[in-house]
Amino acid sequence: MKEIRTVRGVNDLLPGNMDKHIKIKEVGSKICKLFCYEEIDTPIFEFSDLFSKPLGETSDIVTKENYVFKDRSNNSLMLRPEGTTSVVRALINGGLTQDLPQRFFYSGPMFRYERPQKGRLRQFNQFGAELIGVDNFYGDVEVINLAYNFLKNINLINNITLYINSLGDNQSRNNYRNVLVSYLKKFEKDLSTESKIRLQSNPLRILDSKNKTDQAILRNSPKYFDYLNNESRSYYENVCNSLTKLGIPFKQDEKLVRGLDYYSHTTFEFKTSLLGAQDTVVAGGRYDGLSKMISNYSLPGVGWAAGIERLALMTINKYNSSPKVTLVSQSNELNSTILKYYKFLIDNDIKTEMIYSGTINKKLKRANKTSSEYAIIIGENELENNLVQLKNLRNGKQLKININDVLDEIKK
Ligand code: ATP
Ligand code: MG
């Protein structure tokens, strides 16, 4: 059979996998509501400059990962690479700035032109949460606690470690940027091509480099933490102390930085050892500078996004799609007569599959194949008095009973 082409890095979600996504989103939504977050949805494409302005021309997402296209009116549009910027825009456009704080969660597809591999797709799904309007360290603590509870409730927390770091305030960031640049200048000729460019444009981002030589050079680089001013340091200590009070274990990772200028103070990632190189399942941080870059408003914000595909790869529990009851007639002519039984079972919340064609043996084979618990078999003889043959497919026992008694019997 000839395969029909699909776009690279773009996947179908077939039922087994789809179900994991649904479960992850269901749990996420339940936990978010418990923390008083409300669901929000924004368009999957926006004017390109909404994303490119705050991301800056030098960030990964804008330099090479974006899906940009012109529409018929020659507008430059971008498929959204992330959710936060749209959420902040929606809050502003929706006139909610007078009513802060606002707590939102969202889920949906994001688009990035990346090299596809396990856990890295060009269309992937995120589940995210944003707390907007709290400029206090308790906000950082709240969203981390939310992410922690989310991962705990999808039963993945045992395989996941929380790493946190602080980027401090603007003053601290500038202090550090200067010393990092002076340090790296000494090794400039050995840096990767990408890092050479970043040394001019966005030096903090070099700390993120996956290049081996870059990493070796960075091993002895000045430590970000040493350049935090007192305020930033106490902010960070407050976050750490509160996490400890909440019983949330974490590790400090001084290399955990975001190259984007709108981030400040806390950055955090939840990582797993189960997925190889694509090990970050939740990434988040404080983005107090973001709203100013897209509007006249200055709104503090902190939040995170989880990669649903990566969480699904870690999820082993399989949804049980087996029917409770398989409904079959001895001869296919009876199908129309037994539709009323089909309705009866469904109305009573019994997961039912009706089999429409084939010999009775074939039908029972199918019932076994789906691991159905019971078969209800109906022949000419049973039609009077609403009788049916109820067969327990686990132990083979068969009863002739009234359809109304089936519910009691199968719930026993
Ligand atoms: P990475 O370092 O893996 O590229 P990132 O820093 O680009 O991640 P974020 O933009 O912070 O990731 O997105 C948050 C989460 O979304 C990531 O931690 C990851 O779980 C998921 N994610 C990001 N990009 C992809 C992708 N291309 N395919 C699948 N999941 C992704
Ligand atoms: Mg990325």
XYZ file of C-alpha atoms and ligand atoms in Angstrom:
444
model
C 0.000 0.000 0.000
C 1.296 3.427 -0.868
C 1.974 5.579 2.164
C 0.421 9.025 2.216
C 3.024 11.649 2.954
C 2.822 13.785 6.086
C 4.930 16.770 7.093
C 8.134 15.983 8.991
C 7.939 16.393 12.750
C 4.159 16.500 12.746
C 2.374 13.512 14.252
C -1.056 11.986 14.405
C -2.321 11.170 17.857
C -3.745 7.679 17.593
C -6.054 6.495 20.391
C -3.449 4.840 22.679
C -1.380 7.999 22.738
C -4.287 10.428 22.482
C -5.625 8.965 25.643
C -2.450 9.787 27.531
C -2.709 13.378 26.320
C -6.315 13.579 27.473
C -5.415 12.164 30.865
C -2.513 14.601 31.306
C -4.753 17.532 30.384
C -7.570 16.320 32.628
C -5.297 16.021 35.643
C -3.655 19.360 34.817
C -7.003 21.074 34.552
C -8.207 19.603 37.840
C -5.077 20.700 39.708
C -5.108 24.158 38.128
C -8.713 24.691 39.183
C -7.799 23.606 42.696
C -5.262 26.452 42.694
C -7.951 28.850 41.344
C -6.576 29.021 37.791
C -9.064 29.406 34.956
C -8.759 27.965 31.479
C -8.029 30.276 28.581
C -7.605 29.669 24.869
C -5.903 31.895 22.326
C -5.518 31.609 18.527
C -2.804 29.331 17.162
C -1.541 32.163 14.951
C -0.952 35.823 15.624
C 0.805 38.759 13.971
C 4.478 37.794 13.789
C 5.674 40.822 15.688
C 3.741 39.804 18.791
C 6.262 37.004 19.220
C 9.288 38.490 17.531
C 9.295 41.760 19.498
C 9.741 40.268 22.970
C 11.798 37.315 21.826
C 14.283 39.592 20.155
C 15.936 38.925 16.851
C 18.582 36.714 18.400
C 16.613 34.117 20.305
C 16.396 30.569 18.961
C 12.688 30.778 18.553
C 12.889 33.771 16.283
C 16.116 33.135 14.433
C 15.383 29.674 13.193
C 12.459 27.966 14.789
C 9.516 30.023 13.619
C 6.764 29.252 11.157
C 6.053 32.574 9.493
C 3.765 33.112 6.537
C 1.973 35.857 4.688
C -1.810 35.742 4.477
C -3.809 36.994 1.498
C -3.763 40.533 2.861
C 0.016 40.397 3.091
C 0.020 40.339 6.891
C 2.982 38.545 8.386
C 1.601 35.857 10.685
C 3.329 33.338 12.908
C 2.161 29.975 14.154
C 2.568 30.393 17.884
C 5.843 28.977 19.236
C 4.702 29.279 22.856
C 1.681 30.288 24.894
C 2.764 32.914 27.420
C 2.930 35.929 25.112
C -0.553 35.278 23.734
C -1.963 34.839 27.226
C -0.530 38.191 28.317
C -1.872 39.812 25.130
C -5.309 38.291 25.693
C -5.412 39.575 29.256
C -4.567 43.081 28.065
C -6.959 43.013 25.095
C -9.680 41.543 27.273
C -9.465 44.514 29.646
C -8.519 42.407 32.641
C -5.605 44.598 33.744
C -7.794 46.348 36.337
C -8.542 43.089 38.034
C -5.253 41.548 39.066
C -3.973 39.032 39.860
C -5.228 36.759 37.125
C -4.544 33.049 37.034
C -4.778 31.193 33.747
C -4.051 27.773 32.344
C -4.079 26.629 28.740
C -3.228 23.728 26.495
C -2.791 23.298 22.792
C -0.401 22.924 19.887
C 2.772 24.991 19.503
C 4.916 25.145 16.383
C 8.676 25.276 16.015
C 10.834 24.452 13.058
C 13.263 22.120 14.841
C 15.128 18.968 13.911
C 12.564 16.274 14.704
C 13.638 13.531 17.128
C 12.230 11.689 20.104
C 10.480 14.281 22.273
C 11.140 17.061 19.759
C 8.504 17.811 17.173
C 7.524 20.640 14.882
C 3.973 20.612 16.129
C 3.783 19.668 19.782
C 1.408 20.312 22.655
C 1.959 22.277 25.783
C 0.018 22.532 28.987
C 0.837 25.772 30.757
C -0.093 28.017 33.650
C 0.461 31.747 34.177
C 0.070 33.932 37.245
C -0.101 37.572 36.209
C -0.075 40.545 38.571
C 1.926 39.177 41.510
C 5.392 40.712 41.842
C 6.120 38.824 45.023
C 8.281 35.736 45.505
C 5.191 33.875 46.724
C 3.990 33.963 43.128
C 7.055 32.026 41.997
C 6.477 29.574 44.819
C 2.820 29.186 43.893
C 3.436 28.268 40.254
C 6.240 25.868 41.148
C 3.967 24.241 43.695
C 1.283 24.006 41.022
C 3.657 22.294 38.575
C 4.872 19.970 41.309
C 1.329 18.921 42.166
C 0.512 18.455 38.499
C 3.449 16.065 38.018
C 2.652 14.299 41.271
C -0.922 13.709 40.202
C 0.047 12.241 36.849
C 2.298 9.908 38.863
C 5.528 11.066 37.288
C 7.126 13.046 40.088
C 9.301 10.119 41.208
C 11.216 10.233 37.972
C 11.512 13.990 37.859
C 13.840 16.483 39.558
C 13.173 20.188 40.018
C 16.091 22.518 39.229
C 15.942 26.177 40.067
C 18.085 29.228 39.629
C 17.823 32.980 39.861
C 18.584 35.535 37.172
C 18.071 38.334 39.675
C 16.760 41.749 38.756
C 17.962 43.920 35.862
C 20.869 45.327 37.814
C 22.120 41.846 38.718
C 21.688 40.673 35.169
C 23.758 43.555 33.802
C 26.461 42.970 36.419
C 26.726 39.373 35.445
C 26.496 39.923 31.722
C 29.538 42.189 31.864
C 31.742 39.767 33.778
C 30.625 36.837 31.639
C 31.480 38.693 28.465
C 34.959 39.632 29.759
C 35.560 36.034 30.741
C 34.355 34.559 27.447
C 36.276 37.086 25.352
C 39.450 35.321 26.515
C 38.241 32.120 24.863
C 36.443 33.676 21.937
C 38.380 31.876 19.220
C 37.491 28.461 20.690
C 33.779 29.098 21.088
C 31.285 27.475 18.724
C 30.133 29.610 15.816
C 26.749 30.055 17.434
C 28.261 31.167 20.735
C 30.590 33.600 18.941
C 27.507 35.282 17.539
C 25.795 35.204 20.906
C 28.780 36.784 22.582
C 27.810 39.952 20.694
C 24.071 39.620 20.739
C 22.933 37.611 23.736
C 25.846 36.372 25.853
C 23.750 34.874 28.670
C 22.331 32.427 26.218
C 25.795 30.879 25.826
C 25.326 29.282 29.260
C 22.687 27.130 27.540
C 25.069 25.829 24.881
C 25.133 22.084 24.279
C 28.487 22.321 22.462
C 31.209 20.315 24.271
C 33.974 22.926 23.923
C 31.638 25.699 25.034
C 30.709 23.634 28.049
C 34.337 23.062 28.942
C 35.029 26.796 28.738
C 31.980 27.512 30.875
C 33.062 25.149 33.606
C 35.280 27.850 35.115
C 33.149 30.823 34.201
C 32.075 33.347 36.865
C 29.032 32.155 38.786
C 25.806 34.031 38.199
C 24.911 33.736 41.852
C 27.964 35.744 42.925
C 26.688 38.748 40.988
C 23.163 38.901 42.357
C 22.536 42.051 44.376
C 21.243 41.717 47.929
C 17.610 42.154 47.015
C 17.760 39.489 44.367
C 19.589 37.170 46.670
C 17.031 37.466 49.424
C 14.216 37.025 46.875
C 15.807 33.776 45.796
C 16.386 32.601 49.359
C 12.737 33.259 50.134
C 11.693 31.107 47.187
C 13.979 28.271 48.316
C 12.834 28.461 51.939
C 9.180 28.419 50.946
C 9.676 25.401 48.700
C 11.277 23.611 51.615
C 8.318 24.531 53.820
C 6.018 23.040 51.203
C 8.050 19.834 51.151
C 9.126 20.325 47.530
C 12.624 18.967 46.902
C 14.813 20.907 44.469
C 18.361 21.295 43.269
C 20.074 24.544 42.442
C 21.415 24.755 38.925
C 23.474 27.852 38.271
C 23.548 27.140 34.566
C 19.790 27.313 34.264
C 19.278 30.531 32.365
C 16.899 31.963 29.868
C 18.514 34.028 27.169
C 15.503 36.274 26.807
C 15.680 39.719 28.347
C 12.191 39.690 29.762
C 12.993 37.004 32.315
C 14.091 37.892 35.832
C 14.465 36.254 39.238
C 13.369 32.624 39.391
C 13.863 30.184 36.533
C 13.065 26.519 36.951
C 12.871 23.260 35.065
C 11.540 19.857 35.925
C 13.761 17.252 34.281
C 13.635 13.505 33.918
C 16.334 10.921 33.425
C 13.995 8.721 31.397
C 13.927 10.545 28.071
C 17.557 10.965 27.010
C 18.518 14.329 25.594
C 15.014 15.831 25.568
C 14.869 15.739 29.339
C 12.994 18.906 30.318
C 9.319 18.236 30.817
C 8.304 21.521 32.450
C 10.089 24.847 32.045
C 9.170 28.103 33.670
C 10.181 31.406 35.124
C 9.339 34.973 35.957
C 8.766 37.258 32.989
C 8.173 40.700 34.487
C 9.556 42.465 31.419
C 7.345 40.775 28.844
C 4.170 42.859 28.883
C 6.113 46.120 28.425
C 7.597 44.728 25.237
C 4.218 44.115 23.636
C 2.096 46.883 25.197
C 2.106 49.976 27.406
C 1.325 47.905 30.456
C 3.867 46.693 32.918
C 2.522 43.508 34.445
C 4.599 41.127 36.515
C 4.123 37.501 35.548
C 5.401 34.061 36.355
C 4.460 30.712 34.871
C 5.485 27.491 33.184
C 4.764 25.228 30.255
C 4.862 21.458 30.164
C 5.580 19.445 27.026
C 2.673 17.030 26.804
C 4.410 14.698 24.307
C 7.371 14.285 26.649
C 5.091 13.549 29.596
C 3.135 11.086 27.452
C 6.381 9.290 26.542
C 6.934 8.760 30.272
C 3.408 7.557 30.916
C 2.976 3.812 30.820
C -0.556 3.307 32.038
C -2.744 2.342 29.165
C -6.333 3.346 28.885
C -8.629 0.352 29.014
C -10.745 0.515 25.906
C -12.265 -2.959 26.387
C -16.030 -3.120 26.270
C -17.912 -4.194 29.347
C -20.474 -5.869 27.110
C -20.354 -7.090 23.537
C -23.820 -7.271 22.082
C -24.384 -9.857 19.366
C -27.311 -11.426 17.603
C -27.355 -15.031 16.498
C -28.440 -13.988 13.045
C -27.898 -10.585 11.551
C -31.607 -10.134 10.753
C -32.180 -9.642 14.465
C -29.908 -6.599 14.618
C -32.714 -4.110 14.145
C -34.766 -5.771 16.860
C -31.958 -5.604 19.394
C -31.120 -1.952 18.821
C -33.388 -1.323 21.795
C -31.013 -3.362 23.979
C -28.089 -1.351 22.673
C -29.928 1.802 23.711
C -30.796 0.292 27.091
C -27.163 -0.589 27.878
C -25.792 2.777 26.764
C -28.513 4.641 28.674
C -27.356 2.758 31.749
C -23.701 3.723 31.218
C -22.576 0.228 30.232
C -19.640 0.410 27.839
C -20.998 -1.565 24.913
C -19.814 -2.634 21.496
C -22.406 -4.066 19.142
C -21.178 -6.348 16.401
C -23.228 -6.066 13.232
C -22.048 -8.781 10.890
C -20.414 -12.188 10.644
C -21.294 -15.582 12.020
C -21.952 -15.942 15.718
C -18.512 -17.567 16.123
C -16.809 -14.643 14.448
C -18.681 -12.229 16.681
C -17.625 -14.065 19.829
C -14.041 -14.154 18.602
C -14.101 -10.396 18.258
C -15.545 -10.110 21.778
C -12.598 -12.121 23.117
C -10.121 -10.121 21.112
C -11.293 -6.862 22.659
C -11.124 -8.462 26.151
C -14.781 -7.710 26.663
C -16.091 -8.885 30.032
C -19.493 -10.136 28.887
C -21.277 -11.104 25.728
C -25.005 -10.663 25.418
C -26.265 -13.074 22.796
C -29.726 -12.872 21.364
C -31.445 -15.470 19.209
C -35.037 -16.034 18.033
C -35.741 -17.999 21.220
C -34.739 -15.178 23.485
C -36.792 -12.437 21.875
C -39.940 -13.167 23.810
C -40.116 -11.707 27.304
C -36.967 -9.671 26.702
C -34.752 -12.613 27.529
C -31.051 -12.641 26.632
C -28.133 -15.026 27.005
C -25.550 -13.378 29.237
C -22.148 -14.990 28.906
C -19.351 -14.186 31.313
C -16.322 -14.246 29.005
C -13.891 -14.578 31.909
C -15.280 -17.859 33.270
C -17.506 -19.026 30.422
C -20.651 -19.186 32.552
C -23.861 -18.472 30.670
C -27.259 -17.419 32.010
C -30.586 -16.876 30.342
C -32.048 -13.780 32.004
C -34.301 -10.823 31.446
C -32.457 -7.815 29.982
C -33.580 -5.774 33.022
C -31.690 -8.121 35.327
C -28.477 -7.847 33.325
C -27.421 -4.680 35.132
C -27.539 -6.308 38.549
C -25.797 -9.389 37.266
C -22.838 -7.622 35.629
C -22.349 -5.185 38.492
C -22.061 -8.028 41.043
P 14.417 22.591 24.766
O 15.596 23.059 25.562
O 14.124 21.127 24.959
O 14.459 23.014 23.329
P 12.799 24.882 25.292
O 13.604 25.655 26.264
O 12.779 25.287 23.877
O 13.153 23.317 25.409
P 10.304 25.859 26.281
O 10.180 26.846 25.207
O 10.621 26.337 27.638
O 11.328 24.725 25.846
O 8.989 24.937 26.316
C 8.529 24.252 27.484
C 8.445 22.767 27.281
O 7.827 22.426 26.050
C 9.805 22.067 27.173
O 10.319 21.834 28.445
C 9.421 20.774 26.498
O 8.882 19.843 27.411
C 8.368 21.214 25.539
N 8.918 21.422 24.195
C 9.625 22.488 23.738
N 9.937 22.327 22.436
C 9.420 21.124 22.060
C 9.393 20.390 20.831
N 9.943 20.874 19.730
N 8.757 19.195 20.812
C 8.172 18.698 21.927
N 8.154 19.341 23.103
C 8.770 20.541 23.183
Mg 13.862 24.657 22.234
